[in-house]
mmCIF file of C-alpha atoms in Angstrom:
data_model
loop_
_atom_site.group_PDB
_atom_site.id
_atom_site.type_symbol
_atom_site.label_atom_id
_atom_site.label_comp_id
_atom_site.label_asym_id
_atom_site.label_seq_id
_atom_site.Cartn_x
_atom_site.Cartn_y
_atom_site.Cartn_z
ATOM 1 C CA MET A 1 -26.046 -19.502 -5.108
ATOM 2 C CA ALA A 2 -23.190 -18.426 -3.309
ATOM 3 C CA LEU A 3 -20.442 -16.875 -5.380
ATOM 4 C CA ASP A 4 -16.638 -17.943 -5.228
ATOM 5 C CA VAL A 5 -14.105 -15.080 -4.393
ATOM 6 C CA LEU A 6 -10.911 -14.524 -5.641
ATOM 7 C CA ILE A 7 -8.544 -12.107 -3.768
ATOM 8 C CA VAL A 8 -5.191 -11.236 -5.561
ATOM 9 C CA ASP A 9 -3.194 -9.333 -3.425
ATOM 10 C CA ASP A 10 0.724 -9.449 -2.633
ATOM 11 C CA SER A 11 0.074 -8.497 0.967
ATOM 12 C CA ALA A 12 -0.965 -11.335 3.255
ATOM 13 C CA ALA A 13 -2.477 -8.710 5.644
ATOM 14 C CA ILE A 14 -4.649 -7.268 2.901
ATOM 15 C CA ARG A 15 -6.110 -10.485 1.951
ATOM 16 C CA LYS A 16 -6.796 -11.625 5.373
ATOM 17 C CA ILE A 17 -8.710 -8.295 5.764
ATOM 18 C CA LEU A 18 -10.472 -8.509 2.899
ATOM 19 C CA GLN A 19 -11.808 -12.076 3.800
ATOM 20 C CA ARG A 20 -13.275 -10.825 6.966
ATOM 21 C CA VAL A 21 -14.971 -8.073 5.605
ATOM 22 C CA LEU A 22 -16.218 -10.397 2.771
ATOM 23 C CA VAL A 23 -17.348 -12.776 5.571
ATOM 24 C CA GLN A 24 -18.880 -10.463 7.798
ATOM 25 C CA ALA A 25 -20.731 -9.135 4.864
ATOM 26 C CA ASN A 26 -23.150 -11.818 4.819
ATOM 27 C CA VAL A 27 -23.635 -11.446 1.216
ATOM 28 C CA GLY A 28 -23.771 -15.129 0.240
ATOM 29 C CA ILE A 29 -20.173 -15.404 -0.451
ATOM 30 C CA GLY A 30 -18.732 -19.037 -0.845
ATOM 31 C CA LYS A 31 -15.341 -19.936 -1.218
ATOM 32 C CA ILE A 32 -12.844 -17.390 -0.470
ATOM 33 C CA ILE A 33 -9.838 -17.999 -2.834
ATOM 34 C CA GLU A 34 -6.445 -16.175 -2.238
ATOM 35 C CA ALA A 35 -3.189 -15.829 -4.604
ATOM 36 C CA ASN A 36 -0.173 -13.441 -4.281
ATOM 37 C CA ASP A 37 0.159 -12.032 -7.612
ATOM 38 C CA GLY A 38 -1.763 -11.934 -11.107
ATOM 39 C CA ARG A 39 -0.025 -15.109 -12.250
ATOM 40 C CA GLU A 40 -1.177 -17.270 -9.189
ATOM 41 C CA GLY A 41 -4.556 -15.234 -9.825
ATOM 42 C CA LEU A 42 -4.770 -16.908 -13.530
ATOM 43 C CA GLU A 43 -4.054 -20.408 -12.077
ATOM 44 C CA ARG A 44 -6.634 -20.097 -9.165
ATOM 45 C CA MET A 45 -9.148 -18.495 -12.171
ATOM 46 C CA THR A 46 -8.424 -22.128 -14.383
ATOM 47 C CA SER A 47 -8.754 -24.429 -11.272
ATOM 48 C CA GLU A 48 -11.492 -22.884 -9.605
ATOM 49 C CA ASN A 49 -15.079 -21.616 -10.191
ATOM 50 C CA VAL A 50 -14.591 -17.829 -9.353
ATOM 51 C CA GLY A 51 -17.654 -15.677 -9.807
ATOM 52 C CA LEU A 52 -16.067 -12.397 -8.422
ATOM 53 C CA VAL A 53 -12.171 -11.050 -8.219
ATOM 54 C CA PHE A 54 -10.851 -8.145 -5.867
ATOM 55 C CA SER A 55 -7.374 -7.746 -7.098
ATOM 56 C CA ASP A 56 -4.509 -5.441 -6.187
ATOM 57 C CA ILE A 57 -2.671 -3.306 -9.128
ATOM 58 C CA ASN A 58 0.831 -2.908 -7.488
ATOM 59 C CA MET A 59 1.890 -6.452 -7.315
ATOM 60 C CA PRO A 60 5.398 -8.618 -8.309
ATOM 61 C CA ASN A 61 5.540 -10.852 -11.290
ATOM 62 C CA MET A 62 1.989 -10.220 -13.026
ATOM 63 C CA ASP A 63 0.400 -6.815 -12.129
ATOM 64 C CA GLY A 64 -3.379 -6.521 -11.625
ATOM 65 C CA LEU A 65 -3.543 -4.783 -14.861
ATOM 66 C CA GLU A 66 -1.845 -7.148 -16.788
ATOM 67 C CA PHE A 67 -3.866 -9.954 -15.198
ATOM 68 C CA LEU A 68 -7.340 -7.854 -15.725
ATOM 69 C CA GLN A 69 -6.548 -7.897 -19.256
ATOM 70 C CA LEU A 70 -5.738 -11.770 -19.504
ATOM 71 C CA VAL A 71 -9.146 -12.110 -17.618
ATOM 72 C CA ARG A 72 -10.941 -10.135 -20.066
ATOM 73 C CA ALA A 73 -9.230 -11.713 -23.168
ATOM 74 C CA ASN A 74 -10.421 -15.375 -21.945
ATOM 75 C CA PRO A 75 -14.205 -15.741 -23.217
ATOM 76 C CA CYS A 76 -14.825 -18.190 -20.214
ATOM 77 C CA TRP A 77 -14.290 -15.171 -17.309
ATOM 78 C CA LYS A 78 -15.093 -12.301 -19.432
ATOM 79 C CA ASN A 79 -18.044 -11.587 -17.511
ATOM 80 C CA VAL A 80 -16.735 -12.173 -13.982
ATOM 81 C CA PRO A 81 -16.663 -9.019 -12.235
ATOM 82 C CA VAL A 82 -13.119 -7.627 -11.278
ATOM 83 C CA VAL A 83 -13.068 -5.017 -8.576
ATOM 84 C CA MET A 84 -9.556 -3.295 -8.119
ATOM 85 C CA VAL A 85 -8.317 -2.748 -4.860
ATOM 86 C CA THR A 86 -5.408 -0.176 -4.959
ATOM 87 C CA THR A 87 -3.314 2.293 -3.772
ATOM 88 C CA GLU A 88 -2.931 3.626 -6.811
ATOM 89 C CA GLY A 89 -5.561 5.904 -6.626
ATOM 90 C CA SER A 90 -4.422 8.079 -9.461
ATOM 91 C CA GLN A 91 -6.851 8.735 -12.329
ATOM 92 C CA ASP A 92 -4.367 7.623 -14.752
ATOM 93 C CA LYS A 93 -4.518 3.745 -13.281
ATOM 94 C CA VAL A 94 -7.846 3.897 -12.159
ATOM 95 C CA PHE A 95 -9.328 5.197 -15.965
ATOM 96 C CA GLN A 96 -6.850 2.178 -17.857
ATOM 97 C CA ALA A 97 -8.109 -0.271 -15.129
ATOM 98 C CA LEU A 98 -11.777 0.600 -15.835
ATOM 99 C CA GLN A 99 -11.181 1.101 -19.783
ATOM 100 C CA MET A 100 -9.688 -2.340 -19.513
ATOM 101 C CA GLY A 101 -12.864 -3.886 -18.007
ATOM 102 C CA ALA A 102 -12.714 -3.653 -14.269
ATOM 103 C CA SER A 103 -16.248 -3.397 -12.790
ATOM 104 C CA GLY A 104 -15.238 -0.739 -9.906
ATOM 105 C CA TYR A 105 -12.320 -0.115 -7.632
ATOM 106 C CA VAL A 106 -12.053 0.591 -4.398
ATOM 107 C CA LYS A 107 -8.755 2.796 -2.874
ATOM 108 C CA LYS A 108 -6.905 1.536 -0.115
ATOM 109 C CA PRO A 109 -7.209 2.575 2.915
ATOM 110 C CA PHE A 110 -10.701 1.552 2.763
ATOM 111 C CA THR A 111 -13.201 0.539 5.445
ATOM 112 C CA PRO A 112 -15.537 -2.619 5.376
ATOM 113 C CA ASP A 113 -18.409 -0.254 4.523
ATOM 114 C CA GLN A 114 -17.025 0.988 1.436
ATOM 115 C CA ILE A 115 -16.533 -2.866 0.068
ATOM 116 C CA ARG A 116 -20.231 -3.679 1.374
ATOM 117 C CA GLU A 117 -21.154 -0.962 -0.757
ATOM 118 C CA LYS A 118 -19.212 -2.165 -3.645
ATOM 119 C CA LEU A 119 -20.747 -5.493 -3.196
ATOM 120 C CA GLY A 120 -24.164 -3.996 -3.247
ATOM 121 C CA THR A 121 -23.225 -2.069 -6.729
ATOM 122 C CA LEU A 122 -22.564 -5.641 -8.177
ATOM 123 C CA GLY A 123 -25.761 -7.209 -6.982
ATOM 124 C CA CYS A 124 -24.137 -8.960 -4.155
ATOM 125 C CA ALA A 125 -27.025 -7.054 -1.192
ATOM 126 C CA ALA A 126 -27.191 -8.769 2.072
ATOM 127 C CA MET B 1 7.976 21.163 -3.748
ATOM 128 C CA ASN B 2 6.236 23.369 -0.877
ATOM 129 C CA ASN B 3 7.765 21.479 2.578
ATOM 130 C CA GLN B 4 4.570 22.558 4.386
ATOM 131 C CA LYS B 5 2.089 21.159 2.006
ATOM 132 C CA THR B 6 4.199 18.118 1.911
ATOM 133 C CA VAL B 7 3.877 17.818 5.779
ATOM 134 C CA GLU B 8 -0.057 18.118 5.743
ATOM 135 C CA LEU B 9 -0.111 15.293 3.152
ATOM 136 C CA ILE B 10 1.784 13.082 5.210
ATOM 137 C CA GLN B 11 -0.094 13.894 8.347
ATOM 138 C CA HIS B 12 -3.469 13.366 6.416
ATOM 139 C CA SER B 13 -2.298 10.310 4.798
ATOM 140 C CA THR B 14 -1.128 8.605 8.163
ATOM 141 C CA CYS B 15 -3.799 9.384 9.810
ATOM 142 C CA GLU B 16 -6.380 8.373 7.369
ATOM 143 C CA VAL B 17 -4.884 4.821 6.803
ATOM 144 C CA LEU B 18 -4.091 4.408 10.559
ATOM 145 C CA SER B 19 -7.877 5.323 11.526
ATOM 146 C CA MET B 20 -9.380 3.420 8.535
ATOM 147 C CA MET B 21 -7.390 -0.005 8.578
ATOM 148 C CA LEU B 22 -6.624 -0.166 12.088
ATOM 149 C CA GLY B 23 -9.292 2.002 13.957
ATOM 150 C CA VAL B 24 -6.416 4.042 15.718
ATOM 151 C CA GLN B 25 -6.449 7.651 16.230
ATOM 152 C CA ALA B 26 -2.869 8.972 15.661
ATOM 153 C CA GLU B 27 -1.535 12.148 16.590
ATOM 154 C CA ALA B 28 0.863 14.175 14.353
ATOM 155 C CA GLY B 29 4.063 15.682 16.564
ATOM 156 C CA GLU B 30 6.225 18.445 15.592
ATOM 157 C CA PRO B 31 7.619 18.068 11.638
ATOM 158 C CA TYR B 32 11.338 18.606 11.212
ATOM 159 C CA GLU B 33 13.790 18.221 8.559
ATOM 160 C CA GLU B 34 16.738 15.944 8.555
ATOM 161 C CA SER B 35 20.262 15.487 6.274
ATOM 162 C CA GLY B 36 23.231 13.695 6.417
ATOM 163 C CA THR B 37 23.184 10.126 8.011
ATOM 164 C CA THR B 38 20.630 8.982 10.396
ATOM 165 C CA GLU B 39 21.121 7.723 13.961
ATOM 166 C CA THR B 40 21.060 4.181 14.753
ATOM 167 C CA PHE B 41 17.601 2.465 14.985
ATOM 168 C CA SER B 42 16.001 -0.559 16.159
ATOM 169 C CA GLY B 43 12.835 -1.832 14.903
ATOM 170 C CA ILE B 44 10.999 -2.074 11.379
ATOM 171 C CA VAL B 45 11.283 0.364 8.409
ATOM 172 C CA SER B 46 9.104 0.062 5.528
ATOM 173 C CA LEU B 47 10.686 1.788 2.497
ATOM 174 C CA VAL B 48 8.405 2.577 -0.674
ATOM 175 C CA SER B 49 10.053 4.416 -3.683
ATOM 176 C CA VAL B 50 8.267 7.079 -5.986
ATOM 177 C CA SER B 51 9.628 7.561 -9.468
ATOM 178 C CA GLY B 52 8.285 9.478 -12.475
ATOM 179 C CA ASP B 53 9.268 13.153 -13.251
ATOM 180 C CA TRP B 54 9.895 13.642 -9.873
ATOM 181 C CA ALA B 55 11.488 11.052 -7.765
ATOM 182 C CA GLY B 56 11.808 10.026 -3.909
ATOM 183 C CA MET B 57 11.171 7.938 -1.052
ATOM 184 C CA GLY B 58 9.039 7.517 2.053
ATOM 185 C CA SER B 59 9.694 5.701 4.561
ATOM 186 C CA ILE B 60 8.072 4.318 7.735
ATOM 187 C CA TYR B 61 9.873 3.800 11.038
ATOM 188 C CA CYS B 62 8.478 1.639 14.058
ATOM 189 C CA GLY B 63 10.059 0.096 17.028
ATOM 190 C CA THR B 64 9.330 -3.553 17.404
ATOM 191 C CA GLU B 65 6.688 -3.221 20.238
ATOM 192 C CA LEU B 66 4.712 -0.746 18.233
ATOM 193 C CA ALA B 67 4.940 -2.774 15.094
ATOM 194 C CA LEU B 68 3.849 -5.793 16.880
ATOM 195 C CA LYS B 69 0.976 -3.699 18.391
ATOM 196 C CA LEU B 70 -0.477 -2.285 15.112
ATOM 197 C CA THR B 71 0.037 -5.864 13.123
ATOM 198 C CA GLY B 72 -2.643 -7.267 15.961
ATOM 199 C CA MET B 73 -4.981 -4.390 15.491
ATOM 200 C CA MET B 74 -4.545 -4.474 11.513
ATOM 201 C CA LEU B 75 -5.253 -8.438 11.758
ATOM 202 C CA LEU B 76 -7.794 -8.437 14.702
ATOM 203 C CA ASP B 77 -5.029 -10.699 16.283
ATOM 204 C CA ASP B 78 -4.078 -10.196 19.794
ATOM 205 C CA GLN B 79 -1.634 -13.272 19.822
ATOM 206 C CA VAL B 80 0.788 -11.371 17.435
ATOM 207 C CA SER B 81 3.961 -11.696 19.611
ATOM 208 C CA THR B 82 7.139 -11.852 17.836
ATOM 209 C CA VAL B 83 8.327 -10.445 14.440
ATOM 210 C CA ASN B 84 6.924 -12.868 11.706
ATOM 211 C CA ASP B 85 5.884 -12.696 8.070
ATOM 212 C CA ASP B 86 2.525 -11.147 9.141
ATOM 213 C CA VAL B 87 4.391 -8.399 10.816
ATOM 214 C CA LEU B 88 6.737 -7.817 7.906
ATOM 215 C CA ASP B 89 4.106 -7.753 5.758
ATOM 216 C CA ALA B 90 1.532 -5.547 7.565
ATOM 217 C CA MET B 91 4.114 -2.681 8.047
ATOM 218 C CA ALA B 92 5.148 -3.296 4.046
ATOM 219 C CA GLU B 93 1.643 -2.573 3.428
ATOM 220 C CA LEU B 94 1.307 0.300 6.044
ATOM 221 C CA GLY B 95 4.231 1.794 4.172
ATOM 222 C CA ASN B 96 2.580 1.058 0.576
ATOM 223 C CA MET B 97 -0.735 2.982 1.528
ATOM 224 C CA ILE B 98 0.662 5.692 3.291
ATOM 225 C CA VAL B 99 3.451 6.470 0.871
ATOM 226 C CA GLY B 100 1.234 5.580 -1.661
ATOM 227 C CA ASN B 101 -1.614 8.111 -0.762
ATOM 228 C CA VAL B 102 0.683 11.062 -0.383
ATOM 229 C CA LYS B 103 2.168 10.229 -4.024
ATOM 230 C CA THR B 104 -1.495 9.981 -5.281
ATOM 231 C CA MET B 105 -2.347 13.580 -3.641
ATOM 232 C CA LEU B 106 1.310 15.070 -5.272
ATOM 233 C CA GLU B 107 0.209 13.810 -8.649
ATOM 234 C CA ALA B 108 -1.974 16.738 -9.115
ATOM 235 C CA GLU B 109 0.665 19.000 -8.921
ATOM 236 C CA LEU B 110 3.646 16.782 -10.133
ATOM 237 C CA GLY B 111 2.315 14.686 -13.043
ATOM 238 C CA PRO B 112 2.079 11.007 -12.943
ATOM 239 C CA LEU B 113 4.229 8.902 -10.374
ATOM 240 C CA ALA B 114 4.824 5.394 -9.935
ATOM 241 C CA LEU B 115 5.139 3.837 -6.894
ATOM 242 C CA SER B 116 7.657 0.565 -6.100
ATOM 243 C CA ILE B 117 6.931 -2.557 -3.903
ATOM 244 C CA PRO B 118 7.773 -1.825 -0.419
ATOM 245 C CA THR B 119 11.050 -3.131 0.976
ATOM 246 C CA VAL B 120 11.395 -3.966 4.468
ATOM 247 C CA ILE B 121 14.163 -4.341 7.142
ATOM 248 C CA CYS B 122 13.788 -5.401 10.637
ATOM 249 C CA GLY B 123 16.820 -5.842 12.936
ATOM 250 C CA ARG B 124 18.734 -3.776 15.794
ATOM 251 C CA ASN B 125 21.320 -0.859 15.679
ATOM 252 C CA TYR B 126 21.188 -0.295 12.019
ATOM 253 C CA ARG B 127 21.006 2.677 9.733
ATOM 254 C CA ALA B 128 18.365 3.139 6.658
ATOM 255 C CA LEU B 129 19.308 5.874 4.590
ATOM 256 C CA ASN B 130 16.657 7.730 2.986
ATOM 257 C CA GLY B 131 17.916 9.575 0.158
ATOM 258 C CA ILE B 132 21.809 10.529 0.845
ATOM 259 C CA GLY B 133 22.752 14.007 0.412
ATOM 260 C CA LYS B 134 19.021 15.441 0.513
ATOM 261 C CA THR B 135 16.976 16.844 3.155
ATOM 262 C CA ARG B 136 14.048 14.734 3.985
ATOM 263 C CA ILE B 137 11.149 15.798 6.113
ATOM 264 C CA VAL B 138 10.454 13.883 8.913
ATOM 265 C CA VAL B 139 6.598 13.848 10.618
ATOM 266 C CA PRO B 140 6.733 11.833 14.107
ATOM 267 C CA PHE B 141 3.477 10.212 15.405
ATOM 268 C CA GLU B 142 1.975 9.129 18.512
ATOM 269 C CA VAL B 143 -0.241 5.876 17.841
ATOM 270 C CA ALA B 144 -1.200 3.354 20.452
ATOM 271 C CA GLY B 145 1.264 4.360 23.166
ATOM 272 C CA GLY B 146 4.243 4.508 20.734
ATOM 273 C CA THR B 147 6.164 6.739 18.178
ATOM 274 C CA MET B 148 5.859 5.622 14.657
ATOM 275 C CA ILE B 149 8.099 8.266 12.562
ATOM 276 C CA VAL B 150 7.163 9.189 8.613
ATOM 277 C CA LYS B 151 10.133 9.981 6.516
ATOM 278 C CA PHE B 152 9.853 11.437 2.842
ATOM 279 C CA TYR B 153 11.829 13.265 0.161
ATOM 280 C CA ILE B 154 10.918 13.908 -3.615
ATOM 281 C CA LEU B 155 12.810 16.229 -6.050
ATOM 282 C CA PRO B 156 12.646 16.818 -9.530
ATOM 283 C CA GLN B 157 14.226 13.821 -11.616
ATOM 284 C CA ALA B 158 16.819 15.865 -13.629
ATOM 285 C CA SER B 159 18.078 17.014 -10.046
ATOM 286 C CA ALA B 160 18.388 13.027 -8.927
ATOM 287 C CA ASN B 161 20.102 12.487 -12.245
ATOM 288 C CA ARG B 162 22.435 15.075 -11.109
ATOM 289 C CA LEU B 163 23.002 14.303 -7.613
ATOM 290 C CA ARG B 164 23.371 10.450 -8.856
ATOM 291 C CA GLN B 165 25.846 11.312 -11.398
ATOM 292 C CA ALA B 166 27.835 12.894 -9.075
ATOM 293 C CA GLY B 167 27.883 10.123 -6.588
ATOM 294 C CA VAL B 168 26.224 11.771 -4.028
ATOM 295 C CA VAL B 169 22.576 9.819 -4.197
ATOM 296 C CA GLN B 170 23.177 6.220 -3.945
ATOM 297 C CA ASN B 171 20.238 3.403 -4.112
ATOM 298 C CA VAL B 172 19.686 2.469 -0.853
ATOM 299 C CA ALA B 173 16.546 -0.297 -0.960
#
């Protein structure tokens, strides 16, 4: 069954690029839902049946780490894979995200192959 | 901080971001140092600040025509012909990735640093001051038939505080 994917990033450009890569990856992606920050991300999680999340870390209003924490705290979403896509390549932030339950991370800039590879590790192979 | 090393980090980060996200090769020009006020500029500048035990700012300068071209490459859209939200957002994200990667590489030497949300300014005949009173490293890049300029400075936070108290450094973004 196709997974609906939520992309949380304050950059519309990054959301468009990720959306394009996900469609081209041809790995059974269903609807692609977008959110501008963590707060909007939580709203979309509530209103949609999200099966996979790609989230930035450094965002206004609610950053990706707080968003991740709240997603993991909700029993309905605790098993939804959340991949951090971020410029924050520092070990500190990455370690923090993984400790909080992130399923992995992709550093910006990224190539389509890196996103496809990450989908593969999550069991979304083509 | 060693200026030569910072130049190399800027060159590496800029070329990597442009190559991976836009599929375009950039050629770094001769780096130089700049202090005092800058000349007037027309186009788009993306400002991203770095904070921690060391603080500073990176900025990306790009003429309007080149910004439209780079946005088109980033979004795979050949219809980008005017400066709209997509263009400002793409330039913000380029600044975020270029400065963010320089920051990440600097952290090995300087310790944890935080990155601000980018600020983008677009206009004609304006000055954008990146670190008043400080020497900035400037690296020009030839890319997609135009010139993109990356400026960066970073200094220990104690020095930054002293300069700020003395009124030499002001927040500009």
